[in-house]
C-alpha positions as a LaTeX table, in Angstrom:
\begin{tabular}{lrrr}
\hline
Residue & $x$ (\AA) & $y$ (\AA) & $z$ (\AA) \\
\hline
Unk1 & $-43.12$ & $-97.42$ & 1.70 \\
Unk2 & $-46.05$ & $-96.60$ & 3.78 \\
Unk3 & $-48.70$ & $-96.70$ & 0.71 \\
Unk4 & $-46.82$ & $-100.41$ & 0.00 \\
Unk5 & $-47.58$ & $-101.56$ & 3.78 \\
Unk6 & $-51.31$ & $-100.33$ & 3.25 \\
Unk7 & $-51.74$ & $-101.95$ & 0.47 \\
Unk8 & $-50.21$ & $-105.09$ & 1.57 \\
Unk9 & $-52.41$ & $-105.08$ & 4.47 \\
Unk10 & $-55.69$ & $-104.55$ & 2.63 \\
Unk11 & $-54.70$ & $-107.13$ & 0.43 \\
Unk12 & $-54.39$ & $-109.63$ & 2.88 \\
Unk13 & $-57.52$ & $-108.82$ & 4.51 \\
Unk14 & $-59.03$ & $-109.42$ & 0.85 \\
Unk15 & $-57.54$ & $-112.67$ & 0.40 \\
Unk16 & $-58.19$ & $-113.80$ & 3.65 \\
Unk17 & $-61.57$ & $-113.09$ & 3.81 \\
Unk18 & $-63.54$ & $-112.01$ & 7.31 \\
Unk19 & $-62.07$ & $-115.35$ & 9.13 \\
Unk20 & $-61.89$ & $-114.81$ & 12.62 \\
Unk21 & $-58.48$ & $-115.97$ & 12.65 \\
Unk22 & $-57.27$ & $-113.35$ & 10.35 \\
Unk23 & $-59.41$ & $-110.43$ & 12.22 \\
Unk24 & $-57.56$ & $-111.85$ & 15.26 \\
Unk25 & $-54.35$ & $-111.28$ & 13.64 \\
Unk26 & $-54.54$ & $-107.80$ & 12.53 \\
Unk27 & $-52.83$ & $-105.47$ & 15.17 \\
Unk28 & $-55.29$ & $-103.44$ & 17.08 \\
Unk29 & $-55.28$ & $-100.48$ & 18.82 \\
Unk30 & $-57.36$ & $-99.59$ & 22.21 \\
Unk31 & $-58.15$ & $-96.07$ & 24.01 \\
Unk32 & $-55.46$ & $-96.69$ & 26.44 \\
Unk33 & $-52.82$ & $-96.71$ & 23.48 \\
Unk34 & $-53.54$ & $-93.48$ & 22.17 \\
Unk35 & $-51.83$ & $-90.25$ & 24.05 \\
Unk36 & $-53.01$ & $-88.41$ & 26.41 \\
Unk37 & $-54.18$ & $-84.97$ & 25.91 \\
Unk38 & $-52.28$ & $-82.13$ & 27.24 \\
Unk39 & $-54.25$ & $-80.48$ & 30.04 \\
Unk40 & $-55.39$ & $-77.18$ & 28.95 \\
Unk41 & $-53.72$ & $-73.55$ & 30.32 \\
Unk42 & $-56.35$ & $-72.06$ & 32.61 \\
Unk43 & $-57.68$ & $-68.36$ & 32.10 \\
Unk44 & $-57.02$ & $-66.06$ & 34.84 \\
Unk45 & $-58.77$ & $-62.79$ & 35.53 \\
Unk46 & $-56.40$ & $-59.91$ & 36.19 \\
Unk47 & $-57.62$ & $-57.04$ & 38.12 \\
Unk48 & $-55.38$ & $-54.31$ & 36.45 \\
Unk49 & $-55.13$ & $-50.32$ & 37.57 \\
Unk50 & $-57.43$ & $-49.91$ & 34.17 \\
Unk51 & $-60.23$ & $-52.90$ & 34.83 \\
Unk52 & $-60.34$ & $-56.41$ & 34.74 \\
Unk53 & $-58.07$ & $-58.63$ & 31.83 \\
Unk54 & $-58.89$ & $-62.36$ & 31.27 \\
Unk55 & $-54.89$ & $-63.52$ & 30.78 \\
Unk56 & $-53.73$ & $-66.49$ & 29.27 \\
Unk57 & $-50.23$ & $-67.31$ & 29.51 \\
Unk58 & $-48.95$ & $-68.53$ & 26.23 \\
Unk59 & $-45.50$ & $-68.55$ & 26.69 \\
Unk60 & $-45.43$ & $-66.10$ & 22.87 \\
Unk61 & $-43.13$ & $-63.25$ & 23.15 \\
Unk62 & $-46.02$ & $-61.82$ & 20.81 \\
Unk63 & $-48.84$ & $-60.39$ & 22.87 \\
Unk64 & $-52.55$ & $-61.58$ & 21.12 \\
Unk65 & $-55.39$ & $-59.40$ & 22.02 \\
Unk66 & $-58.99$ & $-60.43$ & 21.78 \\
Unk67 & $-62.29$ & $-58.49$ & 22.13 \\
Unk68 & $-65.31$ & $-60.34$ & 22.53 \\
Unk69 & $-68.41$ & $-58.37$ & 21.80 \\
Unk70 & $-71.45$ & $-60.58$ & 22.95 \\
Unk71 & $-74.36$ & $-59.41$ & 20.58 \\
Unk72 & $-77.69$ & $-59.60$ & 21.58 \\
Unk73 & $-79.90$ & $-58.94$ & 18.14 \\
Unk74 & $-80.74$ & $-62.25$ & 16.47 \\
Unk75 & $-82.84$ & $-60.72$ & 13.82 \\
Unk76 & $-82.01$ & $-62.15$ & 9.97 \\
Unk77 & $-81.23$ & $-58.84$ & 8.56 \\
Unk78 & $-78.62$ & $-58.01$ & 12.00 \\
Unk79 & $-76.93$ & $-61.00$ & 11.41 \\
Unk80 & $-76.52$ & $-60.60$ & 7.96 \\
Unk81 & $-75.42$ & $-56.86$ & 8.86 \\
Unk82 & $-72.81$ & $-58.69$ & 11.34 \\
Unk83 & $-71.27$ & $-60.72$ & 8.69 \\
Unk84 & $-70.51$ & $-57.54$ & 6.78 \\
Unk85 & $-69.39$ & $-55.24$ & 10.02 \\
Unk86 & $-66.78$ & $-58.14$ & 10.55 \\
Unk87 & $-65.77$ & $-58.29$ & 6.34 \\
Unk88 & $-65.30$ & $-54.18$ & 6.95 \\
Unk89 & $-63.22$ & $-53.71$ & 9.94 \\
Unk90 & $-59.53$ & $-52.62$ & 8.83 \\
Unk91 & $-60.25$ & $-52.96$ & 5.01 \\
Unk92 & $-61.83$ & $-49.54$ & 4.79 \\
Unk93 & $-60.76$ & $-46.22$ & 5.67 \\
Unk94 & $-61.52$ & $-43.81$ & 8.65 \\
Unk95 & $-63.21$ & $-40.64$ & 9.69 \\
Unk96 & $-59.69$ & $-39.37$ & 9.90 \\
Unk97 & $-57.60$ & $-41.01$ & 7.46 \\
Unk98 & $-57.67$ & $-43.24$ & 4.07 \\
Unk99 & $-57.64$ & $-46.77$ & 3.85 \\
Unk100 & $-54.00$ & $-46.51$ & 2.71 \\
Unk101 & $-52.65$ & $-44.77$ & 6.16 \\
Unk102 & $-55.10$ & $-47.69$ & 7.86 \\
Unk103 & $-53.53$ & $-50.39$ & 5.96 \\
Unk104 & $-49.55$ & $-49.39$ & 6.30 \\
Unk105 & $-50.72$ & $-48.98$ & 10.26 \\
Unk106 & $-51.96$ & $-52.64$ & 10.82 \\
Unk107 & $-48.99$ & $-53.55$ & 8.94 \\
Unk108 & $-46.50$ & $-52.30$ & 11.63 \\
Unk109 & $-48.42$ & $-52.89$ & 14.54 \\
Unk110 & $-51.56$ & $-54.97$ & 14.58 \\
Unk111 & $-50.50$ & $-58.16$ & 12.55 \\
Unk112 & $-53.73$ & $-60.69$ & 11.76 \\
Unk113 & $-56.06$ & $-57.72$ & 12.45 \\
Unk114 & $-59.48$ & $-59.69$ & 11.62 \\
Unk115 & $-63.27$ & $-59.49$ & 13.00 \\
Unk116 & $-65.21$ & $-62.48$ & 13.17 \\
Unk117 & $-68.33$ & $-63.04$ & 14.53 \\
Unk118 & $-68.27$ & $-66.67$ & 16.32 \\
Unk119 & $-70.99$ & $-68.89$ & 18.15 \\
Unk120 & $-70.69$ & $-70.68$ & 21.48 \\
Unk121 & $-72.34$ & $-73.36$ & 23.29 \\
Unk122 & $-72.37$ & $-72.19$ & 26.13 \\
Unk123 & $-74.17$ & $-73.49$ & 29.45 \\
Unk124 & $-77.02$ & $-71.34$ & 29.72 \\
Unk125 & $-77.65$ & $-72.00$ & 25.78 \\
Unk126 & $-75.80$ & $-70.55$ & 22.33 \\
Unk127 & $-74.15$ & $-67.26$ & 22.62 \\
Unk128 & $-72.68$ & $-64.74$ & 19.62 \\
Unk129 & $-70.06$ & $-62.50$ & 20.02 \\
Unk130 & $-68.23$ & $-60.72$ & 17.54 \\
Unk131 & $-64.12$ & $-61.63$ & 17.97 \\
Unk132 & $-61.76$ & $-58.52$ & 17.14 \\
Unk133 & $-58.29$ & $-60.16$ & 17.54 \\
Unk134 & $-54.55$ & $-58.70$ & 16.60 \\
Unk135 & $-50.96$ & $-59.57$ & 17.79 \\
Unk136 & $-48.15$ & $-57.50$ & 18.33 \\
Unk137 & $-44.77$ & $-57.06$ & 18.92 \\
Unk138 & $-43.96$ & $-55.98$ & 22.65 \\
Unk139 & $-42.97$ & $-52.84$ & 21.65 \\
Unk140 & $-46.20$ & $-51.68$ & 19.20 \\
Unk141 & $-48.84$ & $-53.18$ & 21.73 \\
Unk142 & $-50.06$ & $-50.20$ & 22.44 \\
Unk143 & $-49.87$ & $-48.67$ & 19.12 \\
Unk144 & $-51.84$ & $-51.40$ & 17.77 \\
Unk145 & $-54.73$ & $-50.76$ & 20.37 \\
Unk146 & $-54.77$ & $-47.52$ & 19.61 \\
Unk147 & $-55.35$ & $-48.02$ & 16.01 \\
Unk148 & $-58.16$ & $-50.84$ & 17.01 \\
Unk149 & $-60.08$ & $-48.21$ & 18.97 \\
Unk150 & $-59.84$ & $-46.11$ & 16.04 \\
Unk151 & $-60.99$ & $-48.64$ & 13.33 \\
Unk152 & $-63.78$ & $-49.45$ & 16.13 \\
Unk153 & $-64.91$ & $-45.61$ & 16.69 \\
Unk154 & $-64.55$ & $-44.26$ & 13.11 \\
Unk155 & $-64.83$ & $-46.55$ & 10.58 \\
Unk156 & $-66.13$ & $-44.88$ & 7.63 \\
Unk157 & $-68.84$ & $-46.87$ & 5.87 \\
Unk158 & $-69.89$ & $-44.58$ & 3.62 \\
Unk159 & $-66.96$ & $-45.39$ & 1.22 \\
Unk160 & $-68.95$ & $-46.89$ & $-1.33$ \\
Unk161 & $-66.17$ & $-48.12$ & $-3.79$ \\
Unk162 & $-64.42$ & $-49.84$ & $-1.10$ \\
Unk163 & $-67.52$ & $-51.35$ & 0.49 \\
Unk164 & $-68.29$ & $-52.76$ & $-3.06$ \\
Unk165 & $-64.95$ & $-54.15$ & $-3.53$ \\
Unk166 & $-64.82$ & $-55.93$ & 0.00 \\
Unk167 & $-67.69$ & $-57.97$ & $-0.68$ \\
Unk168 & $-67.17$ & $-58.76$ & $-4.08$ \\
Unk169 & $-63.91$ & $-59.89$ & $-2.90$ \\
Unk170 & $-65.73$ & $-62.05$ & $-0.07$ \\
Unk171 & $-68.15$ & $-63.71$ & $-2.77$ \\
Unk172 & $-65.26$ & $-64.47$ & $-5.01$ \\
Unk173 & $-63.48$ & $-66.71$ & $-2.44$ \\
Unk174 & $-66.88$ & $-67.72$ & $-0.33$ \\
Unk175 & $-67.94$ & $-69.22$ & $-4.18$ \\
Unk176 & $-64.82$ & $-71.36$ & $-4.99$ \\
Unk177 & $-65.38$ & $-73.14$ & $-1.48$ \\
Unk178 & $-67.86$ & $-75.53$ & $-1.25$ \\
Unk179 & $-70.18$ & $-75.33$ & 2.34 \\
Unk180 & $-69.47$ & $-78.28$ & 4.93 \\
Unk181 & $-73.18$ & $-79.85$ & 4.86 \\
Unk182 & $-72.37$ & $-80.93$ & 8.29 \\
Unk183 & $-72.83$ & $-77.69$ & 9.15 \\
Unk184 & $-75.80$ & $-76.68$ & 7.17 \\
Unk185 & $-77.32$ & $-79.57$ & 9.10 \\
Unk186 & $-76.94$ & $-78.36$ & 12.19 \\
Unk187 & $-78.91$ & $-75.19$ & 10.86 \\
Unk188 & $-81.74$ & $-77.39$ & 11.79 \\
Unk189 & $-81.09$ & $-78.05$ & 15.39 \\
Unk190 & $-78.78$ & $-75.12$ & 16.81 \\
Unk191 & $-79.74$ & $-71.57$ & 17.47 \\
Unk192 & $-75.93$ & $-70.88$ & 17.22 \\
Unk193 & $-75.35$ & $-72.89$ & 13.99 \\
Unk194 & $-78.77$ & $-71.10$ & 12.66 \\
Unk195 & $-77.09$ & $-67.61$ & 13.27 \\
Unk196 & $-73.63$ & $-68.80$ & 11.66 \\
Unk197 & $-75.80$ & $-69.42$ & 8.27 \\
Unk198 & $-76.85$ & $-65.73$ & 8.62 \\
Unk199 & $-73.69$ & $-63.77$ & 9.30 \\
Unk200 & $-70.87$ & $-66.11$ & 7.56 \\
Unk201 & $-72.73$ & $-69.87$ & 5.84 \\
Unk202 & $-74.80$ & $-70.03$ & 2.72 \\
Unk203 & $-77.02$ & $-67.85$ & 3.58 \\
Unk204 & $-74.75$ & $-65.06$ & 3.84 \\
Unk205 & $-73.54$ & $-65.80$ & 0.63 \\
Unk206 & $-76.81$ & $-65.33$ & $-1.39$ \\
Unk207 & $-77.37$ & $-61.98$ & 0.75 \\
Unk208 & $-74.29$ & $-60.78$ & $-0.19$ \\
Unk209 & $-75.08$ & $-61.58$ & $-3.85$ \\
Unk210 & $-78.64$ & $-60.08$ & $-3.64$ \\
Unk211 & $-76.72$ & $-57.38$ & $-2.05$ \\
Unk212 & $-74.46$ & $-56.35$ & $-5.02$ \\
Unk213 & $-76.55$ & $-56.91$ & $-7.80$ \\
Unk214 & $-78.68$ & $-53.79$ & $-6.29$ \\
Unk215 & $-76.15$ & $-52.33$ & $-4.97$ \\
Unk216 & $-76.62$ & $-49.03$ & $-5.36$ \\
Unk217 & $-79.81$ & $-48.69$ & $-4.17$ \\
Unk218 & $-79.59$ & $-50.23$ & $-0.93$ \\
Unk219 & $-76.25$ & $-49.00$ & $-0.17$ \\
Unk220 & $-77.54$ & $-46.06$ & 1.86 \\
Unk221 & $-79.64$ & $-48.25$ & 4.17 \\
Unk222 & $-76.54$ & $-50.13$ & 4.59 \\
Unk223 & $-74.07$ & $-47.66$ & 5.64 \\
Unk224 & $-76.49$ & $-46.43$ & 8.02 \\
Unk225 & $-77.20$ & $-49.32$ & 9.51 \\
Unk226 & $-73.60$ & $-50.49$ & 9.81 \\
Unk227 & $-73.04$ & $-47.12$ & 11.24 \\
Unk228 & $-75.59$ & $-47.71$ & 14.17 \\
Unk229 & $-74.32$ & $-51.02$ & 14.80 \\
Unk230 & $-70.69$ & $-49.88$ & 14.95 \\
Unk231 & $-71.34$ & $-47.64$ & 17.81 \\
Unk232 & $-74.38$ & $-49.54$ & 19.75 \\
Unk233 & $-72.01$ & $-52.92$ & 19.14 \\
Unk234 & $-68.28$ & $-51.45$ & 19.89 \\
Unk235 & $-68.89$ & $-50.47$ & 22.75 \\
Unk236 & $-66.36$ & $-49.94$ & 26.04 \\
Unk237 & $-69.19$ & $-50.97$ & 28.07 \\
Unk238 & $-69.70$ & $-54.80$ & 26.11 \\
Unk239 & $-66.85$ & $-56.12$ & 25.64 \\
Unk240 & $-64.73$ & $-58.77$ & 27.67 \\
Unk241 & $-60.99$ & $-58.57$ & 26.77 \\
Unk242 & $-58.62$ & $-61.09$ & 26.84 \\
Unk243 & $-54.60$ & $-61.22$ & 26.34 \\
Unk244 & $-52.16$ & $-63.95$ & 25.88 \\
Unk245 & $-48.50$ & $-63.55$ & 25.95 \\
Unk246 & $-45.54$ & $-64.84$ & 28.07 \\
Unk247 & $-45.97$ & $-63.88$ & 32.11 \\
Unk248 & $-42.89$ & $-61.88$ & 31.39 \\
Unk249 & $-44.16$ & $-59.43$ & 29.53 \\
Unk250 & $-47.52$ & $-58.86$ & 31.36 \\
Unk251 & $-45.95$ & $-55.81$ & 33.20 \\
Unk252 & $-45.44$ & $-53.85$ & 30.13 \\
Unk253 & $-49.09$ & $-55.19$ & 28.92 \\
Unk254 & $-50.53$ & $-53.63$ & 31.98 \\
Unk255 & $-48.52$ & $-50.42$ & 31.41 \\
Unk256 & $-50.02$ & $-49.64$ & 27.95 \\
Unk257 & $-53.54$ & $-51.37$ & 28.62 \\
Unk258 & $-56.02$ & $-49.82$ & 26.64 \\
Unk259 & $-59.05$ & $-52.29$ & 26.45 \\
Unk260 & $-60.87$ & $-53.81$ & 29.49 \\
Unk261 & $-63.34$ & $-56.04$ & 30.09 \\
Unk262 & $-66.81$ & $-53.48$ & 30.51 \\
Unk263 & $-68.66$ & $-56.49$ & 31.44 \\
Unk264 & $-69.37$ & $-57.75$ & 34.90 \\
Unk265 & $-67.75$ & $-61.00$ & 35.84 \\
Unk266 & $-70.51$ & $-64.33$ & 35.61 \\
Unk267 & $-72.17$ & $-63.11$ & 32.66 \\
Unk268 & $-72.18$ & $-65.20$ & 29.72 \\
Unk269 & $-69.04$ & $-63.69$ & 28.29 \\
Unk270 & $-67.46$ & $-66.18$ & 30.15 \\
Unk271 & $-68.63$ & $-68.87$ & 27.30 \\
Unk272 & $-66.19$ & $-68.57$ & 24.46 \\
Unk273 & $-63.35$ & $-70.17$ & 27.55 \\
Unk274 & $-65.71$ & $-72.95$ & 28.11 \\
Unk275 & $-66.85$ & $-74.39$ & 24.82 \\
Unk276 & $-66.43$ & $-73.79$ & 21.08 \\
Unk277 & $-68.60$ & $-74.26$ & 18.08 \\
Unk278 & $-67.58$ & $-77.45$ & 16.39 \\
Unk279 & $-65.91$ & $-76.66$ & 12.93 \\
\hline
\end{tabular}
């Protein structure tokens, strides 16, 4: 029925022609008819027994945990290492146990366990952080944390099998979907959106196919590299955390906080609450 009225309508536009008399008769619609939006929840900053908590109340009976890890290297080859670091985290084993045990552990607790390096505009210019996010049930919260400081602090990169398989994985997908040349485009004009091509656009993609087809020679460098990053990056010290849930639950939250914000308030961790990259 609703293809019919479309059609009808651009039919009588055809026939009609561009008379004024028929523009005048089309139905219209102004700014003033279309809804309002609805005002947006505001951040607060908890000062908890632990350190300070940016809290969002959601209203979820799931509590969603987000790290932001503001990085401060905007060399090609960092960025590109970034990308990776992100593709790794909970898809390979740790210093303590195999990937197996890792991956039956974020099942339970840490649903949606991804890392994701993310630009900002913020208002003292683009900003990068890396975004480690999960969401759990009340009563694995702090299960789930402690298995994110573990996957943070022990990651085992030297697993070359699974290393291999994660990014040929990544390439796989990343190849069947075609890049939004809006984006590329802002390349051009955007620090932020130049850094995006680097750890997650195009150019990612061809470093992550130069990558594998010599793999095993630069594999090494790699694993060292991501090691150093893992630990200079994950740090307690830079990161600002944030948790949503419904107010009701933020007394068990605080009781089984883990992760604080390291950073000191008014620095420009505060820019992934003001304004995000455009898709």
């Amino acid at each position: 029925m609703k293809k019919r009225l479309l059609s009808g309508l651009l039919a009588a536009v055809l026939v009609l022609g561009l008379a004024p008399a028929a523009l005048a008769a089309l139905p219209r619609t102004v700014i003033s008819d279309l809804p309002k939006q609805a005002p947006g929840r505001e951040i607060e900053v908890l000062e908890t027994q632990k350190g300070a908590l940016l809290y969002l109340d959601s209203g979820e009976k799931l509590m969603r945990m987000t790290l932001h890890f503001p990085v401060r290297n905007f060399g090609e080859d960092y960025l590109n290492h970034l990308g990776v670091l992100g593709l790794l985290l909970g898809r390979v084993g740790t210093r303590s146990r195999p990937l197996s045990d890792v991956s039956a552990a974020a099942g339970i607790s840490a649903h949606g366990l991804m890392a994701r390096p993310e630009w900002y505009a913020g208002a003292g210019g683009d900003v990068v952080y890396m975004n480690v996010s999960f969401a759990a049930l009340p009563d694995h919260f702090a299960a789930a944390q402690t298995l994110l400081a573990e996957l943070l602090q022990q990651s085992d990169y030297s697993d070359k099998d699974a290393v291999y398989r994660v990014l040929a994985q990544y390439l796989s997908a990343a190849s069947a979907a075609l890049p939004a040349p809006q984006v590329r485009c802002k390349a051009y004009f955007s620090h932020g959106a130049a850094a995006e091509q680097q750890y997650g656009g195009l150019d990612f993609r061809h470093y992550v196919r130069q990558l594998l087809a010599d793999f095993d020679a630069r594999f090494p460098a790699l694993c060292a590299e991501l090691q150093s990053m893992a630990q200079e990056l994950y740090s307690p010290l830079n990161t600002m955390a944030g948790l949503a849930c419904d107010r009701s639950l933020l007394g068990q939250a605080e009781q089984n906080l883990l992760f604080t914000s390291g950073l000191q308030q008014g620095s420009p961790c505060t820019a992934p609450f003001l304004s995000p990259r455009e898709a």
